[in-house]
Amino acid sequence: MAKRVMDNDHKAKLNQGRIEAKAIREKASTLFEEYGTLLHSWNFWKNISASDREAATEAIRKANMACLNSDIKAMQAQLDAKIAEKESLAKR
């Protein structure tokens, strides 16, 4: 089976998408700092369509899962280090 090789146009398109996504994330961060208090108001959310509310809820759920997964990986690394330390002490 032949491997698919990306041509330069496809690579450029992917790179442009990454650049645009980064710009959107940075812009969203500054907007959140300015208008974040509005997101705490039910009056804001009642004027948003149900599909947009569901999309926001799903994005928040995914962000929570990503944060939890990174916390678990960090804790697992700490635990592995402690286990290795314990095993090295037991061998002495």
PDB file of N, CA and C in Angstrom, residues 14-91:
ATOM      1  N   LEU A  14      -2.592  23.606   5.237  1.00  0.00           N
ATOM      2  CA  LEU A  14      -2.597  23.216   6.649  1.00  0.00           C
ATOM      3  C   LEU A  14      -1.910  24.265   7.510  1.00  0.00           C
ATOM      4  N   ASN A  15      -0.781  24.768   7.032  1.00  0.00           N
ATOM      5  CA  ASN A  15      -0.042  25.782   7.776  1.00  0.00           C
ATOM      6  C   ASN A  15      -0.868  27.056   7.920  1.00  0.00           C
ATOM      7  N   GLN A  16      -1.548  27.462   6.847  1.00  0.00           N
ATOM      8  CA  GLN A  16      -2.391  28.656   6.902  1.00  0.00           C
ATOM      9  C   GLN A  16      -3.529  28.450   7.894  1.00  0.00           C
ATOM     10  N   GLY A  17      -4.102  27.264   7.913  1.00  0.00           N
ATOM     11  CA  GLY A  17      -5.169  26.963   8.867  1.00  0.00           C
ATOM     12  C   GLY A  17      -4.686  27.048  10.300  1.00  0.00           C
ATOM     13  N   ARG A  18      -3.470  26.571  10.552  1.00  0.00           N
ATOM     14  CA  ARG A  18      -2.900  26.658  11.902  1.00  0.00           C
ATOM     15  C   ARG A  18      -2.684  28.109  12.305  1.00  0.00           C
ATOM     16  N   ILE A  19      -2.185  28.915  11.378  1.00  0.00           N
ATOM     17  CA  ILE A  19      -1.950  30.335  11.667  1.00  0.00           C
ATOM     18  C   ILE A  19      -3.265  31.035  11.983  1.00  0.00           C
ATOM     19  N   GLU A  20      -4.294  30.760  11.178  1.00  0.00           N
ATOM     20  CA  GLU A  20      -5.602  31.379  11.410  1.00  0.00           C
ATOM     21  C   GLU A  20      -6.202  30.921  12.737  1.00  0.00           C
ATOM     22  N   ALA A  21      -6.066  29.643  13.062  1.00  0.00           N
ATOM     23  CA  ALA A  21      -6.602  29.123  14.323  1.00  0.00           C
ATOM     24  C   ALA A  21      -5.908  29.773  15.512  1.00  0.00           C
ATOM     25  N   LYS A  22      -4.594  29.967  15.409  1.00  0.00           N
ATOM     26  CA  LYS A  22      -3.857  30.618  16.494  1.00  0.00           C
ATOM     27  C   LYS A  22      -4.326  32.054  16.663  1.00  0.00           C
ATOM     28  N   ALA A  23      -4.530  32.764  15.558  1.00  0.00           N
ATOM     29  CA  ALA A  23      -5.004  34.149  15.628  1.00  0.00           C
ATOM     30  C   ALA A  23      -6.391  34.213  16.261  1.00  0.00           C
ATOM     31  N   ILE A  24      -7.248  33.270  15.919  1.00  0.00           N
ATOM     32  CA  ILE A  24      -8.598  33.238  16.492  1.00  0.00           C
ATOM     33  C   ILE A  24      -8.528  32.977  17.992  1.00  0.00           C
ATOM     34  N   ARG A  25      -7.668  32.040  18.413  1.00  0.00           N
ATOM     35  CA  ARG A  25      -7.535  31.751  19.851  1.00  0.00           C
ATOM     36  C   ARG A  25      -7.024  32.971  20.604  1.00  0.00           C
ATOM     37  N   GLU A  26      -6.046  33.670  20.032  1.00  0.00           N
ATOM     38  CA  GLU A  26      -5.509  34.856  20.697  1.00  0.00           C
ATOM     39  C   GLU A  26      -6.558  35.956  20.779  1.00  0.00           C
ATOM     40  N   LYS A  27      -7.318  36.143  19.707  1.00  0.00           N
ATOM     41  CA  LYS A  27      -8.377  37.151  19.704  1.00  0.00           C
ATOM     42  C   LYS A  27      -9.461  36.781  20.715  1.00  0.00           C
ATOM     43  N   ALA A  28      -9.809  35.504  20.769  1.00  0.00           N
ATOM     44  CA  ALA A  28     -10.827  35.051  21.722  1.00  0.00           C
ATOM     45  C   ALA A  28     -10.373  35.290  23.149  1.00  0.00           C
ATOM     46  N   SER A  29      -9.094  35.089  23.400  1.00  0.00           N
ATOM     47  CA  SER A  29      -8.564  35.302  24.745  1.00  0.00           C
ATOM     48  C   SER A  29      -8.704  36.760  25.162  1.00  0.00           C
ATOM     49  N   THR A  30      -8.363  37.678  24.262  1.00  0.00           N
ATOM     50  CA  THR A  30      -8.482  39.101  24.609  1.00  0.00           C
ATOM     51  C   THR A  30      -9.943  39.508  24.760  1.00  0.00           C
ATOM     52  N   LEU A  31     -10.812  38.981  23.907  1.00  0.00           N
ATOM     53  CA  LEU A  31     -12.237  39.288  24.037  1.00  0.00           C
ATOM     54  C   LEU A  31     -12.801  38.733  25.337  1.00  0.00           C
ATOM     55  N   PHE A  32     -12.350  37.556  25.738  1.00  0.00           N
ATOM     56  CA  PHE A  32     -12.820  36.973  26.986  1.00  0.00           C
ATOM     57  C   PHE A  32     -12.386  37.826  28.167  1.00  0.00           C
ATOM     58  N   GLU A  33     -11.163  38.359  28.117  1.00  0.00           N
ATOM     59  CA  GLU A  33     -10.698  39.228  29.198  1.00  0.00           C
ATOM     60  C   GLU A  33     -11.555  40.481  29.284  1.00  0.00           C
ATOM     61  N   GLU A  34     -11.949  41.026  28.131  1.00  0.00           N
ATOM     62  CA  GLU A  34     -12.757  42.243  28.119  1.00  0.00           C
ATOM     63  C   GLU A  34     -14.204  41.988  28.519  1.00  0.00           C
ATOM     64  N   TYR A  35     -14.800  40.955  27.940  1.00  0.00           N
ATOM     65  CA  TYR A  35     -16.239  40.743  28.079  1.00  0.00           C
ATOM     66  C   TYR A  35     -16.596  39.460  28.816  1.00  0.00           C
ATOM     67  N   GLY A  36     -15.652  38.877  29.528  1.00  0.00           N
ATOM     68  CA  GLY A  36     -15.888  37.613  30.209  1.00  0.00           C
ATOM     69  C   GLY A  36     -17.006  37.657  31.227  1.00  0.00           C
ATOM     70  N   THR A  37     -17.196  38.815  31.852  1.00  0.00           N
ATOM     71  CA  THR A  37     -18.256  38.907  32.862  1.00  0.00           C
ATOM     72  C   THR A  37     -19.635  38.715  32.248  1.00  0.00           C
ATOM     73  N   LEU A  38     -19.789  39.038  30.967  1.00  0.00           N
ATOM     74  CA  LEU A  38     -21.080  38.825  30.308  1.00  0.00           C
ATOM     75  C   LEU A  38     -21.437  37.343  30.244  1.00  0.00           C
ATOM     76  N   LEU A  39     -20.421  36.504  30.138  1.00  0.00           N
ATOM     77  CA  LEU A  39     -20.681  35.072  30.023  1.00  0.00           C
ATOM     78  C   LEU A  39     -21.238  34.485  31.312  1.00  0.00           C
ATOM     79  N   HIS A  40     -21.113  35.196  32.396  1.00  0.00           N
ATOM     80  CA  HIS A  40     -21.630  34.729  33.684  1.00  0.00           C
ATOM     81  C   HIS A  40     -23.098  35.097  33.860  1.00  0.00           C
ATOM     82  N   SER A  41     -23.637  35.849  32.930  1.00  0.00           N
ATOM     83  CA  SER A  41     -25.009  36.326  33.042  1.00  0.00           C
ATOM     84  C   SER A  41     -25.964  35.441  32.240  1.00  0.00           C
ATOM     85  N   TRP A  42     -27.045  35.035  32.874  1.00  0.00           N
ATOM     86  CA  TRP A  42     -28.035  34.238  32.167  1.00  0.00           C
ATOM     87  C   TRP A  42     -28.727  35.074  31.105  1.00  0.00           C
ATOM     88  N   ASN A  43     -28.761  36.399  31.293  1.00  0.00           N
ATOM     89  CA  ASN A  43     -29.379  37.264  30.288  1.00  0.00           C
ATOM     90  C   ASN A  43     -28.641  37.185  28.955  1.00  0.00           C
ATOM     91  N   PHE A  44     -27.333  37.016  29.029  1.00  0.00           N
ATOM     92  CA  PHE A  44     -26.547  36.847  27.807  1.00  0.00           C
ATOM     93  C   PHE A  44     -26.931  35.545  27.112  1.00  0.00           C
ATOM     94  N   TRP A  45     -26.983  34.462  27.860  1.00  0.00           N
ATOM     95  CA  TRP A  45     -27.207  33.144  27.276  1.00  0.00           C
ATOM     96  C   TRP A  45     -28.635  32.943  26.792  1.00  0.00           C
ATOM     97  N   LYS A  46     -29.596  33.647  27.383  1.00  0.00           N
ATOM     98  CA  LYS A  46     -30.979  33.459  26.928  1.00  0.00           C
ATOM     99  C   LYS A  46     -31.191  34.037  25.532  1.00  0.00           C
ATOM    100  N   ASN A  47     -30.335  34.968  25.113  1.00  0.00           N
ATOM    101  CA  ASN A  47     -30.454  35.573  23.791  1.00  0.00           C
ATOM    102  C   ASN A  47     -29.646  34.832  22.722  1.00  0.00           C
ATOM    103  N   ILE A  48     -28.963  33.777  23.111  1.00  0.00           N
ATOM    104  CA  ILE A  48     -28.166  32.979  22.183  1.00  0.00           C
ATOM    105  C   ILE A  48     -29.004  31.781  21.733  1.00  0.00           C
ATOM    106  N   SER A  49     -28.863  31.397  20.481  1.00  0.00           N
ATOM    107  CA  SER A  49     -29.646  30.262  19.970  1.00  0.00           C
ATOM    108  C   SER A  49     -29.256  28.973  20.694  1.00  0.00           C
ATOM    109  N   ALA A  50     -30.178  28.040  20.694  1.00  0.00           N
ATOM    110  CA  ALA A  50     -29.949  26.768  21.390  1.00  0.00           C
ATOM    111  C   ALA A  50     -28.758  26.022  20.808  1.00  0.00           C
ATOM    112  N   SER A  51     -28.600  26.057  19.502  1.00  0.00           N
ATOM    113  CA  SER A  51     -27.472  25.343  18.891  1.00  0.00           C
ATOM    114  C   SER A  51     -26.141  25.969  19.296  1.00  0.00           C
ATOM    115  N   ASP A  52     -26.107  27.300  19.416  1.00  0.00           N
ATOM    116  CA  ASP A  52     -24.874  27.962  19.862  1.00  0.00           C
ATOM    117  C   ASP A  52     -24.588  27.659  21.329  1.00  0.00           C
ATOM    118  N   ARG A  53     -25.643  27.600  22.148  1.00  0.00           N
ATOM    119  CA  ARG A  53     -25.450  27.244  23.557  1.00  0.00           C
ATOM    120  C   ARG A  53     -24.924  25.820  23.683  1.00  0.00           C
ATOM    121  N   GLU A  54     -25.479  24.923  22.889  1.00  0.00           N
ATOM    122  CA  GLU A  54     -25.012  23.532  22.918  1.00  0.00           C
ATOM    123  C   GLU A  54     -23.565  23.432  22.449  1.00  0.00           C
ATOM    124  N   ALA A  55     -23.204  24.202  21.429  1.00  0.00           N
ATOM    125  CA  ALA A  55     -21.825  24.190  20.935  1.00  0.00           C
ATOM    126  C   ALA A  55     -20.876  24.726  22.000  1.00  0.00           C
ATOM    127  N   ALA A  56     -21.293  25.781  22.703  1.00  0.00           N
ATOM    128  CA  ALA A  56     -20.461  26.337  23.771  1.00  0.00           C
ATOM    129  C   ALA A  56     -20.318  25.336  24.912  1.00  0.00           C
ATOM    130  N   THR A  57     -21.405  24.671  25.253  1.00  0.00           N
ATOM    131  CA  THR A  57     -21.366  23.661  26.311  1.00  0.00           C
ATOM    132  C   THR A  57     -20.429  22.521  25.935  1.00  0.00           C
ATOM    133  N   GLU A  58     -20.498  22.081  24.690  1.00  0.00           N
ATOM    134  CA  GLU A  58     -19.629  20.997  24.228  1.00  0.00           C
ATOM    135  C   GLU A  58     -18.164  21.437  24.231  1.00  0.00           C
ATOM    136  N   ALA A  59     -17.903  22.676  23.823  1.00  0.00           N
ATOM    137  CA  ALA A  59     -16.523  23.181  23.830  1.00  0.00           C
ATOM    138  C   ALA A  59     -15.979  23.248  25.252  1.00  0.00           C
ATOM    139  N   ILE A  60     -16.806  23.667  26.190  1.00  0.00           N
ATOM    140  CA  ILE A  60     -16.386  23.732  27.591  1.00  0.00           C
ATOM    141  C   ILE A  60     -16.124  22.323  28.126  1.00  0.00           C
ATOM    142  N   ARG A  61     -16.974  21.374  27.754  1.00  0.00           N
ATOM    143  CA  ARG A  61     -16.778  19.990  28.185  1.00  0.00           C
ATOM    144  C   ARG A  61     -15.465  19.437  27.640  1.00  0.00           C
ATOM    145  N   LYS A  62     -15.175  19.714  26.373  1.00  0.00           N
ATOM    146  CA  LYS A  62     -13.923  19.242  25.779  1.00  0.00           C
ATOM    147  C   LYS A  62     -12.720  19.893  26.450  1.00  0.00           C
ATOM    148  N   ALA A  63     -12.834  21.186  26.767  1.00  0.00           N
ATOM    149  CA  ALA A  63     -11.733  21.877  27.446  1.00  0.00           C
ATOM    150  C   ALA A  63     -11.512  21.287  28.834  1.00  0.00           C
ATOM    151  N   ASN A  64     -12.593  20.999  29.546  1.00  0.00           N
ATOM    152  CA  ASN A  64     -12.469  20.378  30.868  1.00  0.00           C
ATOM    153  C   ASN A  64     -11.798  19.016  30.770  1.00  0.00           C
ATOM    154  N   MET A  65     -12.186  18.227  29.776  1.00  0.00           N
ATOM    155  CA  MET A  65     -11.579  16.910  29.590  1.00  0.00           C
ATOM    156  C   MET A  65     -10.092  17.036  29.268  1.00  0.00           C
ATOM    157  N   ALA A  66      -9.736  18.000  28.429  1.00  0.00           N
ATOM    158  CA  ALA A  66      -8.328  18.194  28.073  1.00  0.00           C
ATOM    159  C   ALA A  66      -7.511  18.597  29.295  1.00  0.00           C
ATOM    160  N   CYS A  67      -8.070  19.476  30.117  1.00  0.00           N
ATOM    161  CA  CYS A  67      -7.369  19.896  31.338  1.00  0.00           C
ATOM    162  C   CYS A  67      -7.215  18.724  32.306  1.00  0.00           C
ATOM    163  N   LEU A  68      -8.273  17.948  32.469  1.00  0.00           N
ATOM    164  CA  LEU A  68      -8.197  16.785  33.350  1.00  0.00           C
ATOM    165  C   LEU A  68      -7.177  15.773  32.841  1.00  0.00           C
ATOM    166  N   ASN A  69      -7.162  15.544  31.534  1.00  0.00           N
ATOM    167  CA  ASN A  69      -6.199  14.599  30.972  1.00  0.00           C
ATOM    168  C   ASN A  69      -4.768  15.066  31.185  1.00  0.00           C
ATOM    169  N   SER A  70      -4.517  16.362  31.025  1.00  0.00           N
ATOM    170  CA  SER A  70      -3.152  16.861  31.247  1.00  0.00           C
ATOM    171  C   SER A  70      -2.781  16.774  32.722  1.00  0.00           C
ATOM    172  N   ASP A  71      -3.738  17.031  33.615  1.00  0.00           N
ATOM    173  CA  ASP A  71      -3.478  16.881  35.047  1.00  0.00           C
ATOM    174  C   ASP A  71      -3.163  15.429  35.395  1.00  0.00           C
ATOM    175  N   ILE A  72      -3.910  14.507  34.800  1.00  0.00           N
ATOM    176  CA  ILE A  72      -3.684  13.083  35.058  1.00  0.00           C
ATOM    177  C   ILE A  72      -2.307  12.669  34.563  1.00  0.00           C
ATOM    178  N   LYS A  73      -1.904  13.148  33.384  1.00  0.00           N
ATOM    179  CA  LYS A  73      -0.576  12.813  32.858  1.00  0.00           C
ATOM    180  C   LYS A  73       0.521  13.337  33.771  1.00  0.00           C
ATOM    181  N   ALA A  74       0.342  14.555  34.278  1.00  0.00           N
ATOM    182  CA  ALA A  74       1.344  15.123  35.184  1.00  0.00           C
ATOM    183  C   ALA A  74       1.415  14.316  36.474  1.00  0.00           C
ATOM    184  N   MET A  75       0.251  13.956  37.021  1.00  0.00           N
ATOM    185  CA  MET A  75       0.230  13.153  38.242  1.00  0.00           C
ATOM    186  C   MET A  75       0.836  11.773  38.002  1.00  0.00           C
ATOM    187  N   GLN A  76       0.570  11.193  36.831  1.00  0.00           N
ATOM    188  CA  GLN A  76       1.127   9.883  36.505  1.00  0.00           C
ATOM    189  C   GLN A  76       2.645   9.958  36.417  1.00  0.00           C
ATOM    190  N   ALA A  77       3.167  11.041  35.854  1.00  0.00           N
ATOM    191  CA  ALA A  77       4.620  11.208  35.778  1.00  0.00           C
ATOM    192  C   ALA A  77       5.222  11.325  37.173  1.00  0.00           C
ATOM    193  N   GLN A  78       4.552  12.071  38.058  1.00  0.00           N
ATOM    194  CA  GLN A  78       5.027  12.194  39.438  1.00  0.00           C
ATOM    195  C   GLN A  78       4.981  10.838  40.142  1.00  0.00           C
ATOM    196  N   LEU A  79       3.898  10.113  39.927  1.00  0.00           N
ATOM    197  CA  LEU A  79       3.750   8.797  40.538  1.00  0.00           C
ATOM    198  C   LEU A  79       4.824   7.837  40.029  1.00  0.00           C
ATOM    199  N   ASP A  80       5.086   7.857  38.735  1.00  0.00           N
ATOM    200  CA  ASP A  80       6.132   6.998  38.173  1.00  0.00           C
ATOM    201  C   ASP A  80       7.495   7.333  38.767  1.00  0.00           C
ATOM    202  N   ALA A  81       7.761   8.627  38.970  1.00  0.00           N
ATOM    203  CA  ALA A  81       9.035   9.034  39.571  1.00  0.00           C
ATOM    204  C   ALA A  81       9.135   8.532  41.010  1.00  0.00           C
ATOM    205  N   LYS A  82       8.046   8.629  41.760  1.00  0.00           N
ATOM    206  CA  LYS A  82       8.046   8.145  43.145  1.00  0.00           C
ATOM    207  C   LYS A  82       8.223   6.627  43.201  1.00  0.00           C
ATOM    208  N   ILE A  83       7.577   5.914  42.287  1.00  0.00           N
ATOM    209  CA  ILE A  83       7.717   4.457  42.248  1.00  0.00           C
ATOM    210  C   ILE A  83       9.158   4.080  41.932  1.00  0.00           C
ATOM    211  N   ALA A  84       9.765   4.773  40.982  1.00  0.00           N
ATOM    212  CA  ALA A  84      11.163   4.499  40.638  1.00  0.00           C
ATOM    213  C   ALA A  84      12.079   4.792  41.817  1.00  0.00           C
ATOM    214  N   GLU A  85      11.792   5.879  42.543  1.00  0.00           N
ATOM    215  CA  GLU A  85      12.585   6.227  43.727  1.00  0.00           C
ATOM    216  C   GLU A  85      12.442   5.140  44.793  1.00  0.00           C
ATOM    217  N   LYS A  86      11.222   4.670  44.994  1.00  0.00           N
ATOM    218  CA  LYS A  86      10.970   3.619  45.979  1.00  0.00           C
ATOM    219  C   LYS A  86      11.714   2.339  45.605  1.00  0.00           C
ATOM    220  N   GLU A  87      11.673   1.979  44.337  1.00  0.00           N
ATOM    221  CA  GLU A  87      12.351   0.763  43.886  1.00  0.00           C
ATOM    222  C   GLU A  87      13.862   0.880  44.030  1.00  0.00           C
ATOM    223  N   SER A  88      14.396   2.072  43.777  1.00  0.00           N
ATOM    224  CA  SER A  88      15.848   2.245  43.926  1.00  0.00           C
ATOM    225  C   SER A  88      16.254   2.165  45.396  1.00  0.00           C
ATOM    226  N   LEU A  89      15.401   2.652  46.293  1.00  0.00           N
ATOM    227  CA  LEU A  89      15.690   2.553  47.724  1.00  0.00           C
ATOM    228  C   LEU A  89      15.567   1.111  48.208  1.00  0.00           C
ATOM    229  N   ALA A  90      14.633   0.376  47.644  1.00  0.00           N
ATOM    230  CA  ALA A  90      14.430  -1.014  48.059  1.00  0.00           C
ATOM    231  C   ALA A  90      15.589  -1.905  47.624  1.00  0.00           C
ATOM    232  N   LYS A  91      16.277  -1.546  46.546  1.00  0.00           N
ATOM    233  CA  LYS A  91      17.387  -2.351  46.032  1.00  0.00           C
ATOM    234  C   LYS A  91      18.673  -2.150  46.824  1.00  0.00           C
TER     235      LYS A  91
END
